[in-house]
Amino acid sequence: MSSDHSHLPSETELRAKALESLLVEKGLVKPEALDAIIETYQDKVGPQNGAHLVALAWTDADFRRRLLADASEAAAEMGYFGRQGEHLKAVENTPEVHNLVVCTLCSCYPWTVLGLPPVWYKSAPYRSRAVSEPRAVLAEFGTELPGEVGIRVWDSTSEMRYLVVPMRPVGTEGWSVERLQGLVTRNAMIGVEQALPPERLAP
Ligand code: FE
């Protein structure tokens, strides 16, 4: 996808940097505390959490029911809660409907289950085109859906964030949750791609 981001730091990044320097200089914030927050969202909280929930839903009908009924609750049950994790809704792909998530206004995203949003998710072209021409956007991600499959686009807000539960790939019968988890990519949980086919997983 095209991107309107340049290699220069954005104004937001520069402002954030300036604020950080000032807060540290005034002794209001410890750099270690900031690093810990960033590390949490870069390394500890990430798409592996969402992938775990999806793989559980694929293998445990009871958990799937709970996840679809109240994703915030089901995620918290597995220990995934925190900032930007409230009001989480799981939307399930079926042979009839494919779900796609966007935030048309800014970059609302379910941090606790997917980590930080990718740059393209925050880009102006994705935010507008996911709504106006979702099929074309999906095609650019290499996702070709049969014409009869409907696309449902979910516009995220600070009040409601979405997790796509992709369809379980065929040929994965009897797989463990841990193994299945490897097929559930971040992009599949945003809805721009499908879960990986089993042959894509290294033995
Ligand atoms: Fe937003």
CSV table of C-alpha atoms and ligand atoms in Angstrom, one decimal:
chain,number,residue,atom,x,y,z
A,1,MET,CA,0.0,0.0,0.0
A,2,SER,CA,1.1,3.5,-0.5
A,3,SER,CA,2.1,5.4,2.6
A,4,ASP,CA,2.2,9.1,3.4
A,5,HIS,CA,4.8,8.5,6.0
A,6,SER,CA,8.3,9.9,5.2
A,7,HIS,CA,11.6,8.8,6.8
A,8,LEU,CA,11.8,12.0,8.7
A,9,PRO,CA,10.3,11.9,12.2
A,10,SER,CA,6.8,13.1,12.1
A,11,GLU,CA,5.7,16.2,14.0
A,12,THR,CA,4.0,14.0,16.6
A,13,GLU,CA,7.2,12.1,17.1
A,14,LEU,CA,9.2,15.3,17.6
A,15,ARG,CA,6.6,16.6,20.0
A,16,ALA,CA,6.6,13.4,22.0
A,17,LYS,CA,10.4,13.5,22.1
A,18,ALA,CA,10.4,17.1,23.3
A,19,LEU,CA,7.8,16.3,26.0
A,20,GLU,CA,9.8,13.3,27.1
A,21,SER,CA,13.0,15.3,27.4
A,22,LEU,CA,11.2,18.0,29.4
A,23,LEU,CA,9.5,15.6,31.8
A,24,VAL,CA,12.8,13.8,32.4
A,25,GLU,CA,14.7,17.1,32.9
A,26,LYS,CA,12.1,18.3,35.4
A,27,GLY,CA,12.4,15.0,37.2
A,28,LEU,CA,8.7,14.2,36.7
A,29,VAL,CA,9.3,11.0,34.8
A,30,LYS,CA,12.1,8.4,35.0
A,31,PRO,CA,13.4,7.3,31.6
A,32,GLU,CA,13.4,3.7,32.9
A,33,ALA,CA,9.6,4.0,33.5
A,34,LEU,CA,9.0,5.1,30.0
A,35,ASP,CA,11.2,2.4,28.6
A,36,ALA,CA,9.3,-0.2,30.6
A,37,ILE,CA,6.0,1.0,29.1
A,38,ILE,CA,7.3,0.9,25.6
A,39,GLU,CA,8.9,-2.5,26.2
A,40,THR,CA,5.6,-3.9,27.5
A,41,TYR,CA,3.8,-2.9,24.3
A,42,GLN,CA,6.6,-3.9,22.0
A,43,ASP,CA,7.5,-7.2,23.4
A,44,LYS,CA,5.1,-8.5,26.0
A,45,VAL,CA,1.8,-7.4,24.6
A,46,GLY,CA,1.4,-8.3,21.0
A,47,PRO,CA,-0.5,-10.4,18.4
A,48,GLN,CA,0.6,-13.6,20.2
A,49,ASN,CA,-2.1,-12.8,22.7
A,50,GLY,CA,-4.9,-12.5,20.1
A,51,ALA,CA,-3.6,-15.6,18.3
A,52,HIS,CA,-3.9,-17.5,21.5
A,53,LEU,CA,-7.5,-16.4,21.9
A,54,VAL,CA,-8.3,-17.4,18.3
A,55,ALA,CA,-6.6,-20.8,18.6
A,56,LEU,CA,-8.6,-21.4,21.8
A,57,ALA,CA,-11.8,-20.5,20.1
A,58,TRP,CA,-11.0,-22.9,17.2
A,59,THR,CA,-10.5,-25.8,19.6
A,60,ASP,CA,-12.9,-25.1,22.5
A,61,ALA,CA,-16.5,-24.5,21.5
A,62,ASP,CA,-17.2,-23.2,25.0
A,63,PHE,CA,-14.5,-20.6,24.9
A,64,ARG,CA,-15.5,-19.6,21.4
A,65,ARG,CA,-19.0,-18.9,22.7
A,66,ARG,CA,-17.6,-16.8,25.5
A,67,LEU,CA,-15.3,-14.9,23.2
A,68,LEU,CA,-18.0,-14.0,20.8
A,69,ALA,CA,-20.4,-13.1,23.6
A,70,ASP,CA,-18.0,-10.8,25.5
A,71,ALA,CA,-14.4,-10.6,24.2
A,72,SER,CA,-13.2,-8.3,26.9
A,73,GLU,CA,-14.3,-10.8,29.5
A,74,ALA,CA,-12.9,-13.8,27.6
A,75,ALA,CA,-9.5,-12.0,27.1
A,76,ALA,CA,-9.3,-11.0,30.7
A,77,GLU,CA,-10.0,-14.6,31.7
A,78,MET,CA,-6.7,-15.5,29.8
A,79,GLY,CA,-4.8,-12.6,31.5
A,80,TYR,CA,-5.1,-10.1,28.6
A,81,PHE,CA,-6.4,-6.9,29.9
A,82,GLY,CA,-5.2,-3.3,30.4
A,83,ARG,CA,-5.1,-0.1,28.5
A,84,GLN,CA,-7.1,0.0,25.2
A,85,GLY,CA,-8.4,-3.5,26.0
A,86,GLU,CA,-11.7,-2.5,27.3
A,87,HIS,CA,-14.8,-3.0,25.2
A,88,LEU,CA,-13.3,-5.6,22.9
A,89,LYS,CA,-15.6,-7.3,20.4
A,90,ALA,CA,-14.7,-10.5,18.6
A,91,VAL,CA,-16.1,-10.8,15.1
A,92,GLU,CA,-16.0,-14.2,13.4
A,93,ASN,CA,-15.3,-14.9,9.7
A,94,THR,CA,-17.6,-17.5,8.1
A,95,PRO,CA,-17.9,-18.8,4.6
A,96,GLU,CA,-20.5,-16.1,4.0
A,97,VAL,CA,-19.0,-13.1,5.7
A,98,HIS,CA,-15.5,-11.7,6.0
A,99,ASN,CA,-14.7,-9.0,8.7
A,100,LEU,CA,-12.4,-6.1,8.2
A,101,VAL,CA,-11.3,-3.7,11.0
A,102,VAL,CA,-10.4,0.0,10.6
A,103,CYS,CA,-10.4,3.2,12.6
A,104,THR,CA,-11.6,5.8,10.2
A,105,LEU,CA,-10.9,8.7,12.6
A,106,CYS,CA,-7.5,7.8,14.0
A,107,SER,CA,-5.9,4.6,15.1
A,108,CYS,CA,-8.0,2.9,17.7
A,109,TYR,CA,-6.8,-0.7,18.0
A,110,PRO,CA,-7.0,-3.5,20.6
A,111,TRP,CA,-3.6,-3.1,22.1
A,112,THR,CA,-4.0,-5.9,24.7
A,113,VAL,CA,-4.5,-8.6,22.1
A,114,LEU,CA,-2.7,-7.2,19.1
A,115,GLY,CA,0.0,-4.9,20.5
A,116,LEU,CA,0.7,-1.6,18.7
A,117,PRO,CA,-0.9,-0.9,15.4
A,118,PRO,CA,1.1,-1.2,12.2
A,119,VAL,CA,1.9,2.1,10.3
A,120,TRP,CA,-0.4,1.3,7.4
A,121,TYR,CA,-3.3,0.9,9.8
A,122,LYS,CA,-2.9,4.5,10.8
A,123,SER,CA,-2.4,5.8,7.3
A,124,ALA,CA,-5.0,8.0,5.6
A,125,PRO,CA,-5.4,5.8,2.5
A,126,TYR,CA,-6.2,2.7,4.6
A,127,ARG,CA,-8.5,4.5,6.9
A,128,SER,CA,-10.6,5.8,4.0
A,129,ARG,CA,-10.3,3.0,1.5
A,130,ALA,CA,-11.1,0.2,3.9
A,131,VAL,CA,-14.6,1.6,3.9
A,132,SER,CA,-15.0,2.9,0.4
A,133,GLU,CA,-13.3,-0.1,-1.4
A,134,PRO,CA,-12.6,-2.9,1.0
A,135,ARG,CA,-12.4,-5.5,-1.7
A,136,ALA,CA,-9.6,-3.6,-3.5
A,137,VAL,CA,-7.7,-3.1,-0.2
A,138,LEU,CA,-8.0,-6.8,0.6
A,139,ALA,CA,-6.7,-7.6,-2.9
A,140,GLU,CA,-3.6,-5.5,-2.2
A,141,PHE,CA,-2.9,-7.6,0.8
A,142,GLY,CA,-3.2,-10.7,-1.5
A,143,THR,CA,-6.6,-11.6,-0.1
A,144,GLU,CA,-9.0,-12.6,-2.9
A,145,LEU,CA,-12.5,-13.4,-1.6
A,146,PRO,CA,-15.1,-15.2,-3.8
A,147,GLY,CA,-17.6,-12.7,-5.0
A,148,GLU,CA,-20.4,-14.2,-2.9
A,149,VAL,CA,-18.6,-13.5,0.3
A,150,GLY,CA,-19.8,-10.4,1.9
A,151,ILE,CA,-17.4,-8.0,3.6
A,152,ARG,CA,-18.4,-6.4,6.9
A,153,VAL,CA,-16.3,-3.3,7.9
A,154,TRP,CA,-16.0,-2.4,11.6
A,155,ASP,CA,-15.1,1.1,12.4
A,156,SER,CA,-13.2,1.1,15.7
A,157,THR,CA,-13.5,3.8,18.4
A,158,SER,CA,-12.2,4.4,21.8
A,159,GLU,CA,-15.5,2.8,23.0
A,160,MET,CA,-15.2,-0.4,20.9
A,161,ARG,CA,-12.3,-2.2,19.4
A,162,TYR,CA,-12.4,-5.4,17.3
A,163,LEU,CA,-10.6,-8.7,17.0
A,164,VAL,CA,-11.3,-10.7,13.9
A,165,VAL,CA,-11.5,-14.5,14.4
A,166,PRO,CA,-10.4,-15.9,11.1
A,167,MET,CA,-11.7,-19.2,9.8
A,168,ARG,CA,-9.7,-22.2,10.9
A,169,PRO,CA,-7.6,-23.5,8.0
A,170,VAL,CA,-8.5,-26.8,6.5
A,171,GLY,CA,-6.0,-29.6,7.2
A,172,THR,CA,-5.4,-28.6,10.8
A,173,GLU,CA,-7.7,-31.2,12.5
A,174,GLY,CA,-6.2,-32.5,15.7
A,175,TRP,CA,-3.7,-29.7,16.0
A,176,SER,CA,-2.8,-28.3,19.4
A,177,VAL,CA,-3.7,-24.8,20.5
A,178,GLU,CA,0.0,-23.9,20.5
A,179,ARG,CA,0.5,-25.1,16.9
A,180,LEU,CA,-2.6,-23.5,15.6
A,181,GLN,CA,-1.6,-20.2,17.2
A,182,GLY,CA,1.3,-20.1,14.7
A,183,LEU,CA,-1.2,-19.8,11.8
A,184,VAL,CA,-3.0,-16.7,13.3
A,185,THR,CA,-1.2,-13.6,12.1
A,186,ARG,CA,-1.7,-10.0,13.2
A,187,ASN,CA,-3.1,-9.2,9.7
A,188,ALA,CA,-5.6,-12.0,9.9
A,189,MET,CA,-6.9,-10.6,13.2
A,190,ILE,CA,-7.3,-7.1,11.6
A,191,GLY,CA,-9.0,-8.9,8.7
A,192,VAL,CA,-6.8,-7.9,5.8
A,193,GLU,CA,-5.6,-11.5,5.4
A,194,GLN,CA,-6.8,-15.1,6.2
A,195,ALA,CA,-5.1,-17.4,8.7
A,196,LEU,CA,-2.1,-19.1,7.2
A,197,PRO,CA,-2.5,-22.5,5.5
A,198,PRO,CA,-0.9,-25.3,7.5
A,199,GLU,CA,1.9,-25.8,5.0
A,200,ARG,CA,3.2,-22.3,5.8
A,201,LEU,CA,4.2,-23.4,9.3
A,202,ALA,CA,7.7,-24.7,9.6
A,203,PRO,CA,7.6,-28.3,11.0
B,1,FE,FE,-9.1,5.8,16.5
